[in-house]
Coordinates of C-alpha atoms and ligand atoms in Angstrom, one line a residue:
X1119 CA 134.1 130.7 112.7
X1120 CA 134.6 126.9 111.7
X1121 CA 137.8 127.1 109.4
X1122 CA 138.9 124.1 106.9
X1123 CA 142.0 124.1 105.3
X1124 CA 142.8 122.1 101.6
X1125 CA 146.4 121.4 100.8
X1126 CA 148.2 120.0 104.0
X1127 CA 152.3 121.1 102.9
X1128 CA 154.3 123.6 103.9
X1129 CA 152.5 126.8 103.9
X1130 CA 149.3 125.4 105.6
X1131 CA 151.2 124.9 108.8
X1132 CA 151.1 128.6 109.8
X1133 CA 147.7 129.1 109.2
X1134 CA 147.1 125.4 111.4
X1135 CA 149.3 127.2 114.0
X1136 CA 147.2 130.6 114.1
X1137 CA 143.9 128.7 114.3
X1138 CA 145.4 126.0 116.7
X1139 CA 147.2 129.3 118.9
X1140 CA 146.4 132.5 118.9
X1141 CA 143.1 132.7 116.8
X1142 CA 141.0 129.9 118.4
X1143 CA 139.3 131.7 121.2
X1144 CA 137.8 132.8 117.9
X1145 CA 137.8 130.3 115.1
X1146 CA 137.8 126.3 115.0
X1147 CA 139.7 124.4 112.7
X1148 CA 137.4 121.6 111.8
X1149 CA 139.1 120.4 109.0
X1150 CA 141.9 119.3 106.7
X1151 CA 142.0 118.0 103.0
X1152 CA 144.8 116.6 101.2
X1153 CA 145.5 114.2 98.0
X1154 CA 148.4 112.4 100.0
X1155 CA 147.2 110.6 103.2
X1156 CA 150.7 110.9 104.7
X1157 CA 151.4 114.3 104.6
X1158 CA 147.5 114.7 105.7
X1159 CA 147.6 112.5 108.7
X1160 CA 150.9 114.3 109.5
X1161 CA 148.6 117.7 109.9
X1162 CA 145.7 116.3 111.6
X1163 CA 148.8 114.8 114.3
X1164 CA 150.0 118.2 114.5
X1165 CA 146.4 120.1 114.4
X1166 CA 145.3 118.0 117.7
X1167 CA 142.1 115.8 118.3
X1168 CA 138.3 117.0 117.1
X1169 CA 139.8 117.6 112.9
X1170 CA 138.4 116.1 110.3
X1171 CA 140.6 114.7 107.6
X1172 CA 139.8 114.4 103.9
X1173 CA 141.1 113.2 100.8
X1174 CA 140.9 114.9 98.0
X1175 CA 138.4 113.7 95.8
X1176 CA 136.1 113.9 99.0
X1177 CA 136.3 117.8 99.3
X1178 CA 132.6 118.3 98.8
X1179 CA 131.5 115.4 101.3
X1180 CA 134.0 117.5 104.0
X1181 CA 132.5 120.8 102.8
X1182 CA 128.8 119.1 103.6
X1183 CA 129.7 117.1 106.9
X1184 CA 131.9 119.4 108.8
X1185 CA 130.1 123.0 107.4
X1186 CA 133.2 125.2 107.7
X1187 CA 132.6 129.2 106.9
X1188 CA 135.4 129.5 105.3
X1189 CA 138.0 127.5 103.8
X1190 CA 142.0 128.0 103.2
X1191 CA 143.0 126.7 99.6
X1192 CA 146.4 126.5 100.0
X1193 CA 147.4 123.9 97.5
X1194 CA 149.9 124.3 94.4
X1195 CA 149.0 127.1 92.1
X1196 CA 147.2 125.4 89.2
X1197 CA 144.3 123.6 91.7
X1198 CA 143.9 127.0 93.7
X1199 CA 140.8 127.9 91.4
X1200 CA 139.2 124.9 91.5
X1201 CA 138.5 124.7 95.1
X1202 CA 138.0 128.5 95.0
X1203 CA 135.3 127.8 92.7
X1204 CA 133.8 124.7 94.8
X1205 CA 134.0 126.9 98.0
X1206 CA 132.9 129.5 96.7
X1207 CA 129.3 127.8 95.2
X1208 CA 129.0 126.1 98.7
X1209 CA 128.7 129.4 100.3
X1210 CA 131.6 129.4 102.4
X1211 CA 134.3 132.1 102.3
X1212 CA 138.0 131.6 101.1
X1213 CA 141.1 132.6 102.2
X1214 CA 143.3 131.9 99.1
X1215 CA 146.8 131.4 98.8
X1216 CA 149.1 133.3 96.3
X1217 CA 148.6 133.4 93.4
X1218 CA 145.0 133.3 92.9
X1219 CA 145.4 130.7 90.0
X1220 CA 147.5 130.8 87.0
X1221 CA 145.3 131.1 83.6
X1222 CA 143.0 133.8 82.2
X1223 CA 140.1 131.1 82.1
X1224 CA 140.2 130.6 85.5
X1225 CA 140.3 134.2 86.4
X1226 CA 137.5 134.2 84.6
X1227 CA 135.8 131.4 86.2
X1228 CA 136.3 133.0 89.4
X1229 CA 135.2 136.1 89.2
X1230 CA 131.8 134.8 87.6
X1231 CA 131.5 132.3 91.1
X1232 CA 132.7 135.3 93.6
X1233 CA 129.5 136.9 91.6
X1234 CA 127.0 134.2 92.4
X1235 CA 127.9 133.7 96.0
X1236 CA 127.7 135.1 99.2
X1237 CA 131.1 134.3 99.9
X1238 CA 134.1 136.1 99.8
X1239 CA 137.7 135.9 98.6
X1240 CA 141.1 137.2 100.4
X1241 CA 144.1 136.4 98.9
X1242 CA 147.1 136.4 100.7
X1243 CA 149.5 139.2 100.0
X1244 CA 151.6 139.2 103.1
X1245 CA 154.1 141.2 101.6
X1246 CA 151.8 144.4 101.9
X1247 CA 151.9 144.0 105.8
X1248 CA 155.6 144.2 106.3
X1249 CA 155.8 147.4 108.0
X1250 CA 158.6 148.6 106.3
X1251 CA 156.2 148.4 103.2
X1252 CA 153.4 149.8 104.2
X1253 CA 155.2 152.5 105.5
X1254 CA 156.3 153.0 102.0
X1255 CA 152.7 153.3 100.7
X1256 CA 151.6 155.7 103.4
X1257 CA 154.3 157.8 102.5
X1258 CA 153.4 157.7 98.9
X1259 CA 149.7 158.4 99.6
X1260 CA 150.2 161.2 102.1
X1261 CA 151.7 162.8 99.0
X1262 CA 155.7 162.7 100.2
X1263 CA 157.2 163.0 96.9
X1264 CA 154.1 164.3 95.2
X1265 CA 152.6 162.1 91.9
X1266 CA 154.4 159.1 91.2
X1267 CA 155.3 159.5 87.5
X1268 CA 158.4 156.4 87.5
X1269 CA 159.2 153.4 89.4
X1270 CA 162.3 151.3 89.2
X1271 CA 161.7 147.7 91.5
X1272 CA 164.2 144.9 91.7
X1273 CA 163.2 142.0 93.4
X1274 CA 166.8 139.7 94.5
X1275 CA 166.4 136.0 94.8
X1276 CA 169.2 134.9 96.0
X1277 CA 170.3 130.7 95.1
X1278 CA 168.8 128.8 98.2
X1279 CA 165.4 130.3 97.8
X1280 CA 165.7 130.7 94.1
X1281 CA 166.9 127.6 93.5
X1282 CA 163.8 125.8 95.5
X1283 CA 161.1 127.0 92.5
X1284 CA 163.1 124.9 90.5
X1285 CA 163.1 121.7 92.1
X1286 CA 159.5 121.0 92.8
X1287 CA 155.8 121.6 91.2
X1288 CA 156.8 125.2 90.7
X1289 CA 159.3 124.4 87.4
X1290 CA 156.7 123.6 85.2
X1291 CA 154.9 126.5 83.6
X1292 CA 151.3 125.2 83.4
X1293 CA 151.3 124.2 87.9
X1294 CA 153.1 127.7 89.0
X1295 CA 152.5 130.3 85.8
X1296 CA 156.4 130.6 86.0
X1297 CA 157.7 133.0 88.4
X1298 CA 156.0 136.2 86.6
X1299 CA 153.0 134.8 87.7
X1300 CA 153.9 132.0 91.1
X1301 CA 156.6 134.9 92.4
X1302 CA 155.6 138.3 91.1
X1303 CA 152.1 138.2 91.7
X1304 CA 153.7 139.4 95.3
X1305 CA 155.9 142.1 93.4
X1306 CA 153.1 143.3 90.9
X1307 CA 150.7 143.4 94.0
X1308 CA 152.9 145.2 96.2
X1309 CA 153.0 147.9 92.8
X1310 CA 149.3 147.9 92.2
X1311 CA 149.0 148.9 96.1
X1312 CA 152.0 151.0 97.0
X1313 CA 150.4 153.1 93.4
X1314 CA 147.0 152.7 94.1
X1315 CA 146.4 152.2 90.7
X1316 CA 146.1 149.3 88.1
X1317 CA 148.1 147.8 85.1
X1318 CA 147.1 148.7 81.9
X1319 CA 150.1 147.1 79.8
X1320 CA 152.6 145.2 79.9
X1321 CA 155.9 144.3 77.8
X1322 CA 159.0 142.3 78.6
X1323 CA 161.4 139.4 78.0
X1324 CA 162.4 136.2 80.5
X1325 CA 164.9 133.5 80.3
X1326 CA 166.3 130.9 81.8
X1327 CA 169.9 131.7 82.6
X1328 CA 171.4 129.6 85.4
X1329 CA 169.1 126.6 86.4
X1330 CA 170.6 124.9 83.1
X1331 CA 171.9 122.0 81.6
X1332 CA 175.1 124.3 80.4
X1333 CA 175.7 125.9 84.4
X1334 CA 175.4 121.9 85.5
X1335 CA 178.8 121.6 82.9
X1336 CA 180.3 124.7 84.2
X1337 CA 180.4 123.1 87.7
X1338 CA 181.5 120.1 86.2
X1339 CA 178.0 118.7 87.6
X1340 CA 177.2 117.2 84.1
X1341 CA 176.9 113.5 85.1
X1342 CA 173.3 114.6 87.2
X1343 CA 170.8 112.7 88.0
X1344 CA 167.2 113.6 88.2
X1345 CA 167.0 114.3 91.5
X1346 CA 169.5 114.6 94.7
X1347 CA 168.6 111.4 96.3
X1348 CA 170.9 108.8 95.0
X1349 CA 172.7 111.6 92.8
X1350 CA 176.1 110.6 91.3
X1351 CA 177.4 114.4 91.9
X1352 CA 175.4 115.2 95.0
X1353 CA 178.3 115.1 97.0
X1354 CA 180.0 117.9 94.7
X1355 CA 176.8 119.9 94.3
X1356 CA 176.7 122.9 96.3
X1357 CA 173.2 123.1 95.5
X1358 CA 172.4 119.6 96.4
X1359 CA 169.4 119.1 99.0
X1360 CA 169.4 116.5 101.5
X1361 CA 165.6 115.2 102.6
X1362 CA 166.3 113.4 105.0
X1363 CA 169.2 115.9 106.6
X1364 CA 166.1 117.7 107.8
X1365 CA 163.3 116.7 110.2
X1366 CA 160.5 118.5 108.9
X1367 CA 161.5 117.8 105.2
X1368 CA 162.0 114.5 106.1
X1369 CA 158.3 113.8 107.0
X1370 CA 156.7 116.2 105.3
X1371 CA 157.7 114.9 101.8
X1372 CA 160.4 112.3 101.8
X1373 CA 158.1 109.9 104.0
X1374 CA 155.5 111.0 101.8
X1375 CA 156.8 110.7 98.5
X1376 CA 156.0 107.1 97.9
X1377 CA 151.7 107.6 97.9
X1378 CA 152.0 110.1 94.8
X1379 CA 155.4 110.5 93.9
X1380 CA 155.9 113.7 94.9
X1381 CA 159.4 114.6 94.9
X1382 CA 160.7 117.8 96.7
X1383 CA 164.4 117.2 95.4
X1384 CA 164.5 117.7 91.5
X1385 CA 167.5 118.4 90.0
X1386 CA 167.8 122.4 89.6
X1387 CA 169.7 121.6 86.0
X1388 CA 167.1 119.7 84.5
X1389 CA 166.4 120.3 80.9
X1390 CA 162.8 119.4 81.4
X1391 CA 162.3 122.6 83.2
X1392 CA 159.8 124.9 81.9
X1393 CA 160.1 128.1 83.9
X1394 CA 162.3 131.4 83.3
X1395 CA 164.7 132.3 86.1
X1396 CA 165.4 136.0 85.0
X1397 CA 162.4 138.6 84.1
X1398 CA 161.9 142.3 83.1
X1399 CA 158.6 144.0 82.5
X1400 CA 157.9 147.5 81.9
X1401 CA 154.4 148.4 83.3
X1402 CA 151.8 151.2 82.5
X1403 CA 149.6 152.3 85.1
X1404 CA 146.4 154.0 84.8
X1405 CA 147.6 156.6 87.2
X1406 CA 150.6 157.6 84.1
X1407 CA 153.1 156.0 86.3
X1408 CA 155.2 153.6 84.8
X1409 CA 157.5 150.8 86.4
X1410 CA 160.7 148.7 85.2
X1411 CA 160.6 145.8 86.7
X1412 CA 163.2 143.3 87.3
X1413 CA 163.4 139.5 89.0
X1414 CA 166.6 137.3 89.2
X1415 CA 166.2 133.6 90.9
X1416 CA 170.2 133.5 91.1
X1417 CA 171.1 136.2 92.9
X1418 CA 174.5 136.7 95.4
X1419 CA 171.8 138.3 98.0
X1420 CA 168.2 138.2 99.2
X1421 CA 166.4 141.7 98.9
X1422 CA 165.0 144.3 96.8
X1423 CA 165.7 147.8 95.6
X1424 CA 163.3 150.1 94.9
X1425 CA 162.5 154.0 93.6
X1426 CA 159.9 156.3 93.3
X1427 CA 160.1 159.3 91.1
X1428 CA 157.8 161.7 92.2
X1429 CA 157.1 165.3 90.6
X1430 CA 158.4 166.7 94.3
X1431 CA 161.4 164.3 94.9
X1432 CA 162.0 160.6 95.2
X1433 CA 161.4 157.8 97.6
X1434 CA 164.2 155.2 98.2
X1435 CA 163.5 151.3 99.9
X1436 CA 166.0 148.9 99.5
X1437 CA 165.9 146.0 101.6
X1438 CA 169.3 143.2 101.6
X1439 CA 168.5 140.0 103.3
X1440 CA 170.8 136.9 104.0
X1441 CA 174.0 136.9 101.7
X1442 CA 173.5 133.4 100.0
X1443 CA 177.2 133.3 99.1
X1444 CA 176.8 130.4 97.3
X1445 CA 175.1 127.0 96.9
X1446 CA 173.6 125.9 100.2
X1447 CA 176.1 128.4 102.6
X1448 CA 175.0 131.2 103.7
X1449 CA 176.9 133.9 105.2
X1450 CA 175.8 135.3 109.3
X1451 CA 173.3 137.9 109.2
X1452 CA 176.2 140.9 109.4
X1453 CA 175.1 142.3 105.9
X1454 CA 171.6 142.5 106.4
X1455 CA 169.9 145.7 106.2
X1456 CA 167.0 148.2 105.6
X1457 CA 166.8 151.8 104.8
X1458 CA 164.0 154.0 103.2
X1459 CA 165.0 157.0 102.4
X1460 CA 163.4 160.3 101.2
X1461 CA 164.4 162.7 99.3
X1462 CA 162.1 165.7 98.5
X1463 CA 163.4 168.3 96.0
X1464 CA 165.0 171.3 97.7
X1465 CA 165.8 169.3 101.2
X1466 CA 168.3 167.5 102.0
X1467 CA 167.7 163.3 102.2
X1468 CA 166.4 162.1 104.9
X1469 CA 166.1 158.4 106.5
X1470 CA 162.7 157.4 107.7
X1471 CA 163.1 155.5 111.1
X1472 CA 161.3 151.8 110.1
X1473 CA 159.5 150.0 112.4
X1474 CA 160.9 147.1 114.7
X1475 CA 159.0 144.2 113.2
X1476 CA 158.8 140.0 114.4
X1477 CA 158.0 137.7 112.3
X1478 CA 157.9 135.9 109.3
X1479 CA 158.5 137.7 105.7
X1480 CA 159.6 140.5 107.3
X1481 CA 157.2 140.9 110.0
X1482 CA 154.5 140.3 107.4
X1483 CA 153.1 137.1 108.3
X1484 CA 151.7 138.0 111.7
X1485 CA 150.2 141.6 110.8
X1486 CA 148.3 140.1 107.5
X1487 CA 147.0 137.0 110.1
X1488 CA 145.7 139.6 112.0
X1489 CA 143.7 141.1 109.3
X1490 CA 142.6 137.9 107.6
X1491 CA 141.5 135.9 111.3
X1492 CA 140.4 138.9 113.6
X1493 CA 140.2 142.0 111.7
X1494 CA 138.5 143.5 114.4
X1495 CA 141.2 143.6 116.2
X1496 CA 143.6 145.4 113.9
X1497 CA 144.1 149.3 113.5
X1498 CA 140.5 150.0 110.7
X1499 CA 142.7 150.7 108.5
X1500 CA 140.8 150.5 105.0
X1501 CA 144.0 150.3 102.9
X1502 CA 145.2 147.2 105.2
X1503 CA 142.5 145.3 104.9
X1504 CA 142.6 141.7 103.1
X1505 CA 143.2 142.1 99.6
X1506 CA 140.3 140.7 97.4
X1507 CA 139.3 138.7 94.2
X1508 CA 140.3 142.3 92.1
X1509 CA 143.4 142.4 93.8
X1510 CA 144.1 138.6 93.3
X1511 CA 143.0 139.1 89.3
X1512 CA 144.9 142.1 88.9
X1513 CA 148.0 140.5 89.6
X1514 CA 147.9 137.4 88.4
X1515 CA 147.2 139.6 85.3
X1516 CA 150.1 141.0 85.3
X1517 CA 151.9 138.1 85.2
X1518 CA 150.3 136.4 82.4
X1519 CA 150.8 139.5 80.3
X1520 CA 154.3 139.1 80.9
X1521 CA 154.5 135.6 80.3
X1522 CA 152.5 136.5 76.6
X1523 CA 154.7 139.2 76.0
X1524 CA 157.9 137.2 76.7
X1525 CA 156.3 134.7 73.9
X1526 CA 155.4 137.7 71.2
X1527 CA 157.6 139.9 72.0
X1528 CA 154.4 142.5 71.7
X1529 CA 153.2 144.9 74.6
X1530 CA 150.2 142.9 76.1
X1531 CA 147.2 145.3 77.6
X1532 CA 145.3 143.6 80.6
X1533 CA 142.0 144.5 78.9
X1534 CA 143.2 141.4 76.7
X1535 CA 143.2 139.5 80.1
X1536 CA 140.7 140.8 82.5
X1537 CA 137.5 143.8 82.3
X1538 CA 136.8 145.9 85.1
X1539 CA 133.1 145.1 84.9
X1540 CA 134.0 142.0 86.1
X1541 CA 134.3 143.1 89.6
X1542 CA 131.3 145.0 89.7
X1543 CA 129.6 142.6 91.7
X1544 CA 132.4 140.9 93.2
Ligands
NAD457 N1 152.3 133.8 100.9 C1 153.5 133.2 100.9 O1 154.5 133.9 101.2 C2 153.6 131.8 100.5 C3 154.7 131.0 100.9 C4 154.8 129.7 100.5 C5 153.8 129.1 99.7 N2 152.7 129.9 99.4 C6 151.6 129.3 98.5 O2 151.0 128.2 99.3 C7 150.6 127.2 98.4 C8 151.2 125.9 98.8 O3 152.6 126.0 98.7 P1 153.5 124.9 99.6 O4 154.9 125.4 99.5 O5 152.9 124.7 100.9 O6 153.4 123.6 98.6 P2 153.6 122.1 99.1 O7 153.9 121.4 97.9 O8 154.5 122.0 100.3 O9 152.1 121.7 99.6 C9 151.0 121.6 98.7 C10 150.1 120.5 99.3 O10 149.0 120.4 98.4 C11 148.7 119.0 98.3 N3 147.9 118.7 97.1 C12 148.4 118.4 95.8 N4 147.4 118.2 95.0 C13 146.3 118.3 95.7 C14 144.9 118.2 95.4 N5 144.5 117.9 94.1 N6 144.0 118.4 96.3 C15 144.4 118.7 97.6 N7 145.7 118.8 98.0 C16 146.6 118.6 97.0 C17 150.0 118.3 98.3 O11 149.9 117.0 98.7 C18 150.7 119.2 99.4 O12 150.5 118.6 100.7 C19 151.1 127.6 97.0 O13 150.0 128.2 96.3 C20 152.1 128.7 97.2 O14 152.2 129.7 96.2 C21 152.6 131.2 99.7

């Protein structure tokens, strides 16, 4: 299969290394497409000769000249549907980055080209495909704590990775959706699939706690400037981010920052910020069950906590990452650890042995390469398979009900959002 990939930044460069690697006994990558010529020419260096290289505005002329089957949108959130759509009406297939887009008009607009093409759409949940996770929803299909009628889920971001959504394209509501919809679509998915079910309603609140004017004060960090380069306080800023301390940052997007000023350093405190940084939802399932739902960007850890009340016991995941003790430090790796644990009414608990995984995200990122580039070679496994344009919608849904409750303070149905029907083709 003749693969082309749009959005040349960070992400792209592990789907370049699969089809570069492992995958291209199978698959050619026969070209890239990017709005800034520096970051592109950096992939096609690092893709090797015989790739094409595109700007942006000349994504149909690469779609017609180089004729890939399926194309890898993997730009910032808020352009994802418009190359969907454009791939989609040329007949290719897509492999689209999380989340599928961030606006109800756009989920729209997909679903109604997924309808009229032959083409199809796999969005990249790789958090499904951490064994430790799907582990988690074999146990909950085989019935292990019978019908799931509660779930309480806490997803931990701790303040290195937290603090990276707010320096970049991600702070402003309208590229990213916020983190309810750029963030959770991961978390909501991961729901949808561990239930096997879909969200009916949502209601919940948000705010912006720590990445704020008043916690750049606290630190006595008041005298900020917009960004880190040339920052009076970035000396005192534990938070502070050096581009050009790191290689790959360094050419990726400080050498690239003057062709569209693009700047991956933005000051975390910035009033101009859009996004919240704290979230609760509660969430209705068509199954009955019903989830609480909480995200913190600020966190003194990585991980997540979650529990499963079931009408014959209760399922247990909790998962602690790095210890981001504060600022840029991080502690060693001593506190990390996993444990699920079930506990079935009338037997004692018991800890389920998790697999040994490799890998990025948990072991994720390999596993869901292997079911988007070679699926044939995976375990057939119906319930692993890629997840599709539903799956995508159903998310994002989620996340934009949260984002209108969080605005009206009102419980938000995702009939308001999305119809079933429109998946009956796709
Ligand atoms: N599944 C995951 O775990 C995971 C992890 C990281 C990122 N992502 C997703 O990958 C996508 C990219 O994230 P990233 O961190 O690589 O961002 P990035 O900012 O590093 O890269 C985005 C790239 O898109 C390019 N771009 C901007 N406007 C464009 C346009 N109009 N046409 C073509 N290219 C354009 C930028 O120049 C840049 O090279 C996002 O949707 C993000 O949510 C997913």
């Amino acid at each position: 299969m003749r693969y082309a990939i749009v959005g040349c930044g960070s992400r792209h460069e592990m789907f370049v290394r699969a089809l570069t690697g492992p995958f291209a006994d199978r698959h050619q990558l026969v070209a890239l497409c990017d709005s800034n010529p520096v970051r592109l020419n950096m992939s096609r260096r690092n893709a090797g000769g015989g790739v094409g290289a595109y700007p942006a505005q000349d994504f149909a002329r690469m779609l017609g000249e180089t004729t890939p089957d399926v194309v890898i949108v993997a730009t910032p959130d808020h352009l994802h549907a418009t190359y969907v759509i454009a791939a989609l009406d040329a007949g290719c297939d897509v492999i689209c980055e999380k989340p599928l887009t961030v606006d109800a008009a756009s989920l729209r607009a997909i679903t109604l080209a997924q309808a009229r093409s032959r083409g199809t759409v796999k969005v990249t949940f790789n958090y499904r495909y951490a064994p430790a996770r799907s582990q988690i929803r074999d146990l909950l299909a085989d019935g292990a704590i019978g019908q799931v009628v509660a779930v309480n889920f806490r997803w931990q971001l701790d303040r290195i990775h937290g603090a990276d959504y707010f320096r970049r394209w991600h702070r402003q509501m309208e590229n990213s959706g916020g983190l309810q919809v750029h963030k959770c679509t991961h978390h909501f998915d991961l729901l949808n699939w561990w239930l096997d079910s879909a969200p009916q309603s949502v209601a919940g609140s948000g705010q912006r706690a720590f990445y704020t004017p008043q916690t750049a004060e606290r630190y006595g960090l008041a005298q900020h400037g917009k960004r880190c380069t040339g920052c009076a306080v970035k000396l005192d800023c534990p938070f502070a981010l050096d581009l050009g301390a790191d290689a790959r940052l360094d050419a990726m997007y400080r050498a690239a920052e003057g062709a569209d000023g693009y700047h991956r350093d933005l000051c975390i405190f910035d009033p101009e910020i859009t996004i919240e940084d704290t979230l609760q939802a509660h969430i209705r399932y068509a199954s009955g069950a019903v989830a609480n739902y909480t995200l913190s960007a600020y966190a003194p850890q990585e991980g997540l906590q979650v529990t499963f009340i079931g009408t014959e016991g209760e399922l247990h995941h909790q998962h602690t990452e790095l210890h981001g003790i504060f600022g840029g430090t991080r502690s060693a790796h001593e506190h990390e650890h996993m444990s699920t644990v079930l506990h079935r009414s009338g037997h004692a608990p018991r800890n389920i042995p998790i697999p040994e995984t490799q890998g990025d995200h948990g072991g994720a990122d390999p596993v869901m390469l292997g079911y988007l580039l070679a699926p044939d070679s995976m375990p057939d496994l119906p319930h692993m398979a890629a997840p599709d344009t539903r799956a995508g919608c159903l998310s994002v849904a989620t996340g934009l009900a949260l984002v209108q409750s969080i605005s009206t303070g009102q419980t938000v149905a995702i009939s308001d959002i999305l119809q079933p029907d429109w998946f009956a083709m796709g």
